[in-house]
């Protein structure tokens, strides 16, 4: 029975408009709650290797395999032999860059250890020639980003009474992933600005642009 | 969604606080400067030091002539003395009796900066250090900020200076300061009070769990100034020399008109009356009449 | 009552003379065809006839309400959107100005009001005017040119003849019928 | 030793130079593009010292060779690159401050136009050669005939090796050439008060009356004097009176700037002395009658007429000198750059004498216990001598380093003819300047930031220090060698005795200093390097005033035309700054012109000549003409036209070449009567409008403040009321 | 049309429209105007495309060499780009605003001309939108001014008038396109019924199945009314916001309270002038003498004159407020405009903008096509100069004397300005061939209602008393359609 005339139909306009206002308001409130959860509550943030007292977004990223002059195995060093990250990357706690260990450091052990391995022989050859290997940067931030390892280590490792220096691995893995399971390092976190920002918000890090951009 | 609506319900009043608190946040520092125009000899060392410290491009004669120069710190020179001898400059036959007047002008780091609100992408904003920051990688080059700067102290990368025929042919590239981004074409830039030095000092202080000491931060211009006409420090630190100098001159931040019981004091801020509230205090030049 | 009848004929008359067409409506209004009310009449015209509407009776539209709601939503959403964005973007205090600046947000919310208002109006138009669906029966190009058509719906055989006569009396040019 | 040298070099092997490349990727691409992997390289250290940390700057002390001042500097080294120079706060020369030339030394170090390889002249043109070829060529040519060395100001052990080499190749003449110097003043001081380099205490003075001495920019040790000027200006504030024909930087900062007729400074000084004696009852103690009579001839009115200065101005000067003691009177720059230069200096000292400043603000300096290490300041008289001797054929082999005679020499002294008469010319230089490009062999030098050396600063108070110069980074151009190394090598191959034990200059320097300091411990040595300087024994002098040196005050002839003043500027200096973009683009302090020369004219003169600002003017002297653009202002005497020295190179790299004009070319041969200094402020020139106009590239297009409160000026009296001081 | 005929027409044509014009003829004329373009059309198109391609070249050049290519400098960070932007925004105001206002006041003489006026609005907006983008130093990041969500949690700065511009222009463009389109739907239906091939497909799709029954007409009328109501405040706000780019700034000569109304008036002014220009062109090229009649032109001219006077008044107010104010820098800027190096352009603006409109007072002028054409173009030149004189002199004479210098735009900037006209022309030329540039149905309404007003009494009599009319009466009331 198609009797078409809008006179018959009457829509509750006032109520509808009120509804719209509520929708707007509810969206806002919902956003508040969601916001609280995302930024300030740790549950729905999956932590990597636990760093006590911190939450950070555990975003995965599959980097490309970057070839290196010497096929250095983090697994053997950091993983199996549990050498502290900062034993080789010794500058991390003193400088903005973590630094590549100087050749002398490698030779410190490898004059005696595993000298028969081909890679080590490569290394030794270089040392004798007095030239350093030309490593390729894996975790390479844009040049307008000034990240400092020093401060982050202080915040998460040295000022963290639940950790001691031997747990450096955990802190490093926040941004570098589980390097101890890799041979040559491979990017396993996005390291985008969003990644940084979320972590800074979750751990009340500074939100001032000039901390990183100058 | 979260970052769409966020937490406006929390501390709404915080967010709507006005100028009297200087924005919503607590200032960690308020970096300020004092420049004694009587000591300044206009020798330009500061300007060159600034070029060296901050990777500023040299543009060459033609572009300089077209007023596309890039200096962050310019030492202006005037030949008239309105306060002592107004008529002198108009007398064709007279001599330049009392020399010239020199004025080093770097970004005044205004606390009510006119450049900040107009930036469409918030590339320039006020830091908790009381600095007027410029985030190069956010800048889209609308140049509104420079138009709105009464001091004309913002410079724009009208060209790209990074290629081989630019400002740094090899091996000059090697001199570039890694702590500072090299600006690409289409980006606004300006004096930052050597923010990289401030950052370094603050990080150092944090590593040692202490506050930044007075004189721990020296800007490039201040450090090189042969007559030490430039003083730099934290205006929130009551011990700092700068704070004392400001108090001695009875000049206060947040005012566009200073009420001083002694009008003969030498301290003044350029274009203070525009209520830009600059952080650079100049001490009047002194000359025998 | 008209709406209880089962008849389902439609008749469509095409008139060259607008005055005559109005006469037909006037006639129907004077119940010259028993059982047919103006509610059963629709006209198709190349131009709009505000003056016919008082004859055809008040037939309100919902468009203003669409506009109202749309505008209101634009205003609310606009303001909260901006305020929320600013509140999240707290790294940009500027020259001692508050983070959420009412005046500028009002300016922008005002623009949003108009934008959503206009969009809602368009939606209202498309819904209310039954656009973007199959074109109705009896469409004739002449209507888009210079002739006016009158559709009388829901009539039975007896009324059909009477309507035809009514049309004829007012010099109808052409008559179409159909049964649905 | 060589071992420690290896270590020294070792740490400089950086984390690669990726840093610069990195920074240059710039900020214009969205971040996800620059978040790249494996695009950039890192070269790790080999075996770094403990204190070397990538990403953290290390400061190394060295010495600035921007001018003869010898300021101590700290260089910030990061990832093996020197990034920034600052003054060394411990230095008694510059107290941690630095001038623009010091800052810009970096660019002479990283300059793209540096010579990378030795050059040897083969059938007319310079072609690259290996060091061995170059040295062997020198070896066969150099030892035959009369040899000579031409250097700039030189001191310390470089001087020693140079002289060793000179004697080894049987030469005797060592021409130390510095266009910008205080030779006249220093000679006068030597003659009159018995100390060529007395200590000048600007900070103690209440009034400085300077006859053309541009102590803020070009006088002996600018940074040092500028630092003292700062104290001089702080409460109690002193008064600076500057008398000179064309405004220098110091004049620009004067309380009273007296635009005086060129060459009449002596008369002004005498006039002031006259006023002092007759009006203010200053007794001319120790003044000979001859001088007294000279003074009496110059009552203020006469002096005024001679100097073209209002008489009351002279009275005023005398008054403030009399009222505020101690004061100090200096002479230099334009005042001493004319035939009467010496008497101007003498007159200045006479004023100091009658004002009783000698021993108060002018006190005795100390002289080095080892004169062979002392600084040879160098002067332009030597330039003339070089030309003359060369023309006389007295020179067959010439070694040049640290100076640029072909650029500095006026045409009138016929340097280029002389140069061509010289049989064999070796130039040691890091830049291919005019002289180098006219040489037979060019040996590429390391920059001053890559080299070892020891220097005696031109001026310092208290104990004399030996300023140490050490490399701040690996050579940018690997095939360059340090000055010391080269000269040492030359000396060795010339058979100089006792050098064979040193395999390089570092070894020589180190052992020499250890002898000097009587210690050979690594620790001591490192402490010297850390301090950047080390005190050396010195003997005091005592001052005694000998009068009667004011010979005559006759003024240069005032025939038609103007007096050309080749003014010295901090920045371009004597031309060595012209290849540094930072200095080219840093505006001149007074005219604010960049990237070009200009000719200063007084508006009155300009009007009479029909010249407007930015007009091209042709300046014609008896020795040719130059054309540059006019800058019209009132900081110059109407009878003078001033063109700055330093631009107008025909070589010296992309930034300097064909940029501006060189006023030195057209100087006539006039010299200072006593010292033989080339008179740069005494050449008569014809000036006419060349008919073209193109505004100068300037920082300022305006000269006045247009009612804005930009530079507010308060009168000194008011300032004294609020801030004290007399 | 011949000279004599034109002259004759200009004397005889006294009615807005001849109500006895046959409806079929209306359709024919308008549809004809959309078909087989003639040579003149192709020439115009060629010129437009040429200009536009020059603009493209200039933009590429500027993109590669940086903004320096435009000879901008430290004092003149903005120049022609922004002034031309303001100019085009101004252009965009006439169409919509006039159409909407006149619609609300039931001025039916707008009906033959509002269509192309609204098209002009849309296209000048699309032109204006180009400029803020090309004047960016890093144009490839222009989208950063849009408030979109990003994981960086950064947003545009909503305080910035430039962002207000972005919002306002987007809104205005959307709304005015809709206004234009909705007003066009019945005509599109007509086109649908009278074309074939791709055009038929297009119009079928666009006309949304319009079949003109009373329900559609009713909704249509209300919709149109509503959008008109929305557009009037919108149009006003848009140009006020554009004016705030300047009024919100601190610079002397920009920081003026009267700028918003001043800009709006200027916008209407230039818009009306542009309407006159296009009116004459269309009338000439498409032989629309019967629709775009002299009386209508006459009305437009009078309107233009009135608005011109409003603008003049506000202009003088601005001068006065600066002159009697105590802000020395602003006063300096004013003096520099009048007597400085930019003086010729300033006085040109005064002459064209303030004095030329007085010629519109004479009937002869209002009836003389050629003369009017020249005048209307000159008025717009004046308005363009006005925008330039707002932007540039202030920048050459700011607070700090260091920044004082004179700067003349280089070829790049001129190419962009010229190219913008090419772009506009291109769009407009395409429009007139694809869409009816005279509203057919509304002209019909116009005719119809004018007739009804004449025969009203007769109708009354017939309907109420006599019943069916006689053949004779019917003939007399025949609307000439069949």
Coordinates of C-alpha atoms in Angstrom, one line a residue, chain D residues 183-583:
Chain D
X183 CA 106.5 48.9 12.7
X184 CA 106.7 52.7 12.9
X185 CA 105.2 52.8 16.3
X186 CA 107.5 50.0 17.5
X187 CA 110.6 51.5 16.0
X188 CA 109.7 54.8 17.6
X189 CA 109.1 53.1 21.0
X190 CA 112.5 51.4 20.6
X191 CA 114.3 54.6 19.8
X192 CA 112.5 56.9 22.3
X193 CA 111.5 54.9 25.3
X194 CA 113.9 52.0 24.8
X195 CA 111.4 49.3 24.4
X196 CA 110.0 48.4 21.0
X197 CA 107.1 46.5 22.4
X198 CA 106.1 48.2 25.7
X199 CA 103.0 47.0 27.6
X200 CA 100.0 49.2 26.9
X201 CA 97.5 49.2 29.6
X202 CA 94.3 50.4 28.0
X203 CA 92.3 49.1 30.9
X204 CA 94.1 51.4 33.3
X205 CA 93.7 54.5 31.1
X206 CA 90.9 57.0 31.7
X207 CA 91.4 58.6 28.3
X208 CA 92.8 57.0 25.2
X209 CA 94.0 59.5 22.6
X210 CA 94.8 57.4 19.5
X211 CA 96.4 58.9 16.4
X212 CA 95.1 56.4 13.8
X213 CA 96.0 53.4 15.9
X214 CA 93.2 50.9 15.1
X215 CA 93.8 48.8 18.2
X216 CA 90.4 47.1 18.0
X217 CA 91.1 45.7 14.5
X218 CA 94.6 45.9 13.1
X219 CA 97.0 47.1 15.7
X220 CA 99.6 44.5 17.0
X221 CA 97.2 42.2 18.9
X222 CA 93.6 43.2 18.2
X223 CA 91.8 40.7 20.4
X224 CA 94.0 41.5 23.4
X225 CA 93.4 45.2 23.0
X226 CA 89.7 44.6 22.4
X227 CA 89.5 42.6 25.6
X228 CA 91.2 45.5 27.5
X229 CA 88.9 47.9 25.7
X230 CA 86.0 46.0 27.3
X231 CA 87.4 46.7 30.7
X232 CA 88.2 50.3 29.7
X233 CA 84.5 50.8 28.9
X234 CA 83.3 49.3 32.1
X235 CA 82.8 51.5 35.2
X236 CA 84.7 53.8 35.6
X237 CA 84.2 54.4 32.0
X238 CA 87.1 55.8 30.0
X239 CA 86.9 58.2 27.0
X240 CA 88.3 57.3 23.6
X241 CA 89.5 60.0 21.3
X242 CA 90.5 58.8 17.8
X243 CA 92.1 61.1 15.3
X244 CA 92.4 59.7 11.8
X245 CA 91.5 60.7 8.2
X246 CA 89.3 57.7 7.6
X247 CA 87.2 56.0 10.2
X248 CA 88.5 52.7 11.4
X249 CA 86.7 50.2 13.6
X250 CA 88.3 52.0 16.6
X251 CA 87.2 55.3 15.2
X252 CA 83.8 53.9 14.9
X253 CA 83.8 53.3 18.7
X254 CA 85.3 56.6 19.7
X255 CA 83.6 59.1 21.9
X256 CA 85.2 61.8 19.8
X257 CA 86.2 61.0 16.3
X258 CA 88.5 63.6 14.8
X259 CA 88.5 63.5 11.0
X260 CA 91.9 64.9 10.4
X261 CA 93.7 65.8 7.2
X262 CA 95.9 62.9 6.1
X263 CA 99.5 63.2 7.3
X264 CA 99.0 66.0 9.8
X265 CA 98.8 63.9 12.9
X266 CA 102.1 65.3 14.2
X267 CA 100.7 68.8 14.1
X268 CA 97.6 67.7 16.0
X269 CA 99.7 66.1 18.7
X270 CA 101.8 69.2 18.9
X271 CA 98.7 71.4 19.0
X272 CA 97.4 69.3 21.9
X273 CA 100.7 69.5 23.7
X274 CA 100.7 73.3 23.2
X275 CA 97.2 73.5 24.7
X276 CA 98.2 71.3 27.6
X277 CA 101.2 73.4 28.4
X278 CA 99.8 76.8 27.9
X279 CA 96.2 76.3 29.1
X280 CA 96.5 73.5 31.6
X281 CA 99.9 74.2 33.0
X282 CA 101.4 70.8 32.2
X283 CA 105.1 71.1 32.6
X284 CA 106.9 69.5 29.8
X285 CA 109.4 67.7 31.9
X286 CA 112.0 65.9 29.9
X287 CA 111.1 67.7 26.7
X288 CA 114.0 69.2 24.8
X289 CA 113.9 72.8 23.8
X290 CA 113.8 71.9 20.1
X291 CA 110.6 70.1 20.8
X292 CA 109.4 72.9 23.0
X293 CA 109.8 75.4 20.2
X294 CA 108.0 73.0 17.8
X295 CA 105.2 72.9 20.3
X296 CA 105.1 76.7 20.7
X297 CA 104.8 77.0 16.9
X298 CA 101.7 74.9 17.0
X299 CA 99.2 76.9 19.1
X300 CA 95.8 75.3 18.7
X301 CA 94.7 77.7 16.0
X302 CA 97.7 77.0 13.7
X303 CA 97.5 73.3 14.4
X304 CA 93.8 73.5 13.6
X305 CA 94.5 75.2 10.2
X306 CA 97.1 72.6 9.4
X307 CA 95.1 69.6 10.4
X308 CA 91.8 71.0 9.2
X309 CA 90.3 70.3 12.6
X310 CA 88.3 73.0 14.6
X311 CA 90.5 74.6 17.2
X312 CA 88.1 74.1 20.0
X313 CA 88.2 70.4 19.3
X314 CA 91.9 70.5 20.0
X315 CA 91.2 72.4 23.1
X316 CA 88.7 69.8 24.1
X317 CA 91.1 67.0 23.6
X318 CA 93.7 68.7 25.7
X319 CA 91.2 69.5 28.4
X320 CA 90.0 65.9 28.7
X321 CA 93.6 64.6 28.6
X322 CA 94.5 67.1 31.3
X323 CA 91.5 66.4 33.4
X324 CA 91.7 62.6 33.4
X325 CA 94.9 61.0 34.3
X326 CA 96.3 58.5 33.6
X327 CA 95.7 58.6 29.9
X328 CA 97.4 57.0 27.0
X329 CA 98.3 58.2 23.6
X330 CA 98.9 55.8 20.7
X331 CA 100.0 56.2 17.1
X332 CA 99.6 53.8 14.3
X333 CA 97.6 52.8 11.3
X334 CA 96.9 55.7 9.0
X335 CA 98.8 58.2 11.2
X336 CA 102.1 56.3 10.7
X337 CA 101.4 55.4 7.0
X338 CA 102.8 58.6 5.5
X339 CA 106.1 60.4 5.2
X340 CA 105.7 61.8 8.7
X341 CA 104.7 58.5 10.3
X342 CA 107.7 58.3 12.5
X343 CA 107.3 61.8 13.9
X344 CA 103.7 61.2 14.6
X345 CA 104.6 58.2 16.7
X346 CA 107.3 60.3 18.4
X347 CA 104.9 63.1 19.0
X348 CA 102.4 60.6 20.6
X349 CA 105.2 59.4 22.9
X350 CA 106.1 63.0 23.7
X351 CA 102.5 63.5 24.8
X352 CA 102.6 60.4 26.9
X353 CA 105.8 61.8 28.4
X354 CA 104.4 65.2 29.3
X355 CA 101.2 63.6 30.6
X356 CA 103.2 61.3 32.7
X357 CA 101.8 58.1 31.2
X358 CA 105.1 56.4 30.7
X359 CA 105.6 53.9 33.5
X360 CA 101.9 54.2 34.3
X361 CA 99.9 53.1 31.3
X362 CA 102.9 52.4 29.1
X363 CA 105.2 50.1 31.1
X364 CA 108.2 48.1 30.0
X365 CA 107.6 44.8 28.3
X366 CA 109.7 41.8 28.7
X367 CA 112.0 40.4 26.0
X368 CA 112.6 36.8 25.3
X369 CA 115.7 35.2 26.8
X370 CA 116.2 33.3 23.5
X371 CA 116.3 36.0 20.9
X372 CA 116.6 33.5 18.1
X373 CA 113.1 32.3 18.9
X374 CA 111.7 35.8 19.0
X375 CA 109.0 37.1 16.7
X376 CA 110.1 38.9 13.5
X377 CA 107.0 41.1 13.2
X378 CA 107.8 41.9 9.6
X379 CA 107.1 45.1 7.8
X380 CA 106.5 46.5 4.3
X381 CA 109.9 48.1 4.2
X382 CA 111.1 44.6 3.6
X383 CA 108.7 44.3 0.8
X384 CA 110.4 47.2 -0.9
X385 CA 113.8 45.9 -0.1
X386 CA 112.9 42.5 -1.7
X387 CA 111.8 44.3 -4.8
X388 CA 114.9 46.5 -5.0
X389 CA 117.3 43.6 -4.3
X390 CA 115.5 41.4 -6.8
X391 CA 115.8 44.1 -9.4
X392 CA 119.4 44.6 -8.6
X393 CA 119.9 40.9 -9.2
X394 CA 120.9 40.2 -5.7
X395 CA 118.6 37.2 -5.5
X396 CA 118.9 34.1 -7.5
X397 CA 116.9 31.7 -5.4
X398 CA 113.9 32.8 -3.4
X399 CA 111.9 30.8 -0.9
X400 CA 108.5 32.3 -0.1
X401 CA 106.0 31.3 2.6
X402 CA 103.4 33.0 4.6
X403 CA 103.3 36.1 2.5
X404 CA 102.1 37.2 -0.9
X405 CA 104.6 39.8 -2.2
X406 CA 103.1 39.9 -5.7
X407 CA 99.8 40.9 -4.3
X408 CA 101.0 43.4 -1.7
X409 CA 103.6 45.2 -3.8
X410 CA 102.7 48.5 -5.4
X411 CA 103.4 48.7 -9.1
X412 CA 105.8 51.6 -8.3
X413 CA 108.3 49.3 -6.6
X414 CA 108.5 47.1 -9.7
X415 CA 108.1 43.8 -7.8
X416 CA 107.1 41.8 -10.8
X417 CA 110.1 42.8 -12.9
X418 CA 112.3 41.9 -10.0
X419 CA 110.4 38.7 -9.5
X420 CA 111.1 37.7 -13.1
X421 CA 114.8 38.5 -12.5
X422 CA 114.9 35.9 -9.7
X423 CA 116.2 32.7 -11.2
X424 CA 114.4 30.1 -9.1
X425 CA 111.4 30.7 -6.9
X426 CA 110.0 28.2 -4.5
X427 CA 106.7 29.0 -2.8
X428 CA 105.5 27.1 0.2
X429 CA 101.8 27.7 0.5
X430 CA 98.5 26.0 1.1
X431 CA 96.7 28.3 -1.4
X432 CA 97.6 29.1 -4.9
X433 CA 97.9 32.8 -4.5
X434 CA 99.4 35.3 -6.9
X435 CA 102.9 34.6 -5.7
X436 CA 102.5 30.8 -5.8
X437 CA 101.1 30.9 -9.3
X438 CA 104.1 32.8 -10.4
X439 CA 106.6 30.4 -8.8
X440 CA 108.7 27.7 -10.3
X441 CA 108.0 25.2 -7.6
X442 CA 105.0 25.2 -5.3
X443 CA 105.1 23.0 -2.2
X444 CA 101.6 22.4 -0.7
X445 CA 101.6 23.1 2.9
X446 CA 99.3 21.7 5.6
X447 CA 96.9 24.2 7.0
X448 CA 97.6 25.8 10.3
X449 CA 95.2 23.3 12.0
X450 CA 97.1 20.3 10.6
X451 CA 100.6 21.4 11.5
X452 CA 103.1 21.5 14.4
X453 CA 104.7 24.7 15.4
X454 CA 105.7 27.1 18.2
X455 CA 105.0 30.8 18.2
X456 CA 105.8 33.9 20.1
X457 CA 102.7 36.1 20.3
X458 CA 103.2 39.6 18.9
X459 CA 102.1 41.0 22.2
X460 CA 101.5 39.7 25.7
X461 CA 101.7 41.0 29.1
X462 CA 103.6 39.5 32.0
X463 CA 105.7 36.4 31.3
X464 CA 106.3 35.6 27.7
X465 CA 104.7 32.4 26.5
X466 CA 105.7 30.0 23.8
X467 CA 102.4 29.3 22.1
X468 CA 102.2 25.7 20.8
X469 CA 100.5 24.8 17.6
X470 CA 99.4 21.2 17.2
X471 CA 97.4 19.3 14.5
X472 CA 93.7 19.2 15.3
X473 CA 93.0 16.6 12.7
X474 CA 94.4 14.4 9.9
X475 CA 95.4 16.4 6.8
X476 CA 92.4 17.1 4.7
X477 CA 94.6 16.7 1.6
X478 CA 96.8 13.7 2.3
X479 CA 99.7 14.9 0.1
X480 CA 100.4 18.1 1.9
X481 CA 103.1 18.6 4.5
X482 CA 103.7 20.8 7.4
X483 CA 105.7 24.0 7.0
X484 CA 108.2 22.8 9.6
X485 CA 108.5 19.4 8.0
X486 CA 109.2 20.9 4.6
X487 CA 111.7 23.4 5.7
X488 CA 113.4 20.9 7.9
X489 CA 113.6 18.5 4.9
X490 CA 115.0 21.3 2.7
X491 CA 117.6 22.1 5.4
X492 CA 118.5 18.5 5.7
X493 CA 119.0 18.0 1.9
X494 CA 120.9 21.3 1.8
X495 CA 123.2 19.6 4.3
X496 CA 122.5 21.7 7.4
X497 CA 124.3 20.1 10.3
X498 CA 122.8 18.4 13.3
X499 CA 119.3 17.8 11.9
X500 CA 119.7 14.2 10.9
X501 CA 118.5 12.9 14.3
X502 CA 115.0 14.3 13.6
X503 CA 113.0 12.3 11.2
X504 CA 110.4 15.1 11.2
X505 CA 109.6 18.5 12.5
X506 CA 107.5 17.1 15.4
X507 CA 110.6 15.4 16.6
X508 CA 112.6 18.5 16.2
X509 CA 110.1 20.7 17.9
X510 CA 109.6 18.2 20.8
X511 CA 113.3 17.9 21.5
X512 CA 113.9 21.6 21.1
X513 CA 111.1 22.4 23.6
X514 CA 112.3 19.7 26.0
X515 CA 115.7 21.4 25.9
X516 CA 114.0 24.7 26.4
X517 CA 112.0 23.5 29.3
X518 CA 114.7 21.2 30.6
X519 CA 112.3 18.3 30.8
X520 CA 111.7 15.3 28.5
X521 CA 108.8 13.6 30.3
X522 CA 105.8 12.5 28.3
X523 CA 103.6 13.9 31.0
X524 CA 105.1 17.4 30.9
X525 CA 104.9 17.4 27.1
X526 CA 101.3 16.5 27.2
X527 CA 100.6 19.2 29.7
X528 CA 102.2 21.7 27.4
X529 CA 100.0 20.5 24.6
X530 CA 97.0 20.6 26.8
X531 CA 97.7 24.2 27.9
X532 CA 98.6 25.2 24.3
X533 CA 101.3 27.4 25.6
X534 CA 104.3 27.2 28.0
X535 CA 106.1 30.1 29.7
X536 CA 109.7 30.7 28.5
X537 CA 112.3 32.7 30.4
X538 CA 112.3 36.4 29.6
X539 CA 114.1 39.5 30.7
X540 CA 112.6 42.7 31.8
X541 CA 113.4 46.0 30.1
X542 CA 113.3 49.5 31.6
X543 CA 111.9 52.6 30.0
X544 CA 113.7 55.9 29.6
X545 CA 112.5 58.8 27.6
X546 CA 114.8 60.2 24.9
X547 CA 113.3 63.3 23.2
X548 CA 114.0 65.0 20.0
X549 CA 112.8 62.5 17.5
X550 CA 110.1 64.7 16.1
X551 CA 111.9 65.6 13.0
X552 CA 109.6 67.8 10.9
X553 CA 105.9 68.3 10.5
X554 CA 105.7 69.5 6.9
X555 CA 102.5 68.2 5.3
X556 CA 102.3 66.3 2.1
X557 CA 101.8 68.6 -0.8
X558 CA 98.2 69.6 -1.2
X559 CA 97.9 69.9 -5.0
X560 CA 94.6 69.0 -6.6
X561 CA 93.0 65.6 -6.0
X562 CA 92.5 63.6 -3.0
X563 CA 94.7 61.5 -0.8
X564 CA 94.2 57.8 -1.3
X565 CA 94.1 55.8 2.0
X566 CA 94.6 52.1 1.5
X567 CA 92.8 51.3 4.7
X568 CA 93.5 48.1 6.6
X569 CA 90.5 46.1 7.8
X570 CA 90.0 43.2 10.1
X571 CA 88.6 40.5 8.0
X572 CA 90.3 40.7 4.6
X573 CA 93.4 41.7 6.5
X574 CA 96.2 42.0 4.0
X575 CA 94.3 39.8 1.5
X576 CA 94.7 36.4 3.2
X577 CA 91.0 36.5 4.3
X578 CA 89.7 37.0 0.8
X579 CA 89.4 33.2 0.1
X580 CA 87.2 32.6 3.1
X581 CA 83.5 32.9 2.3
X582 CA 82.7 33.6 6.0
X583 CA 84.9 36.7 5.9

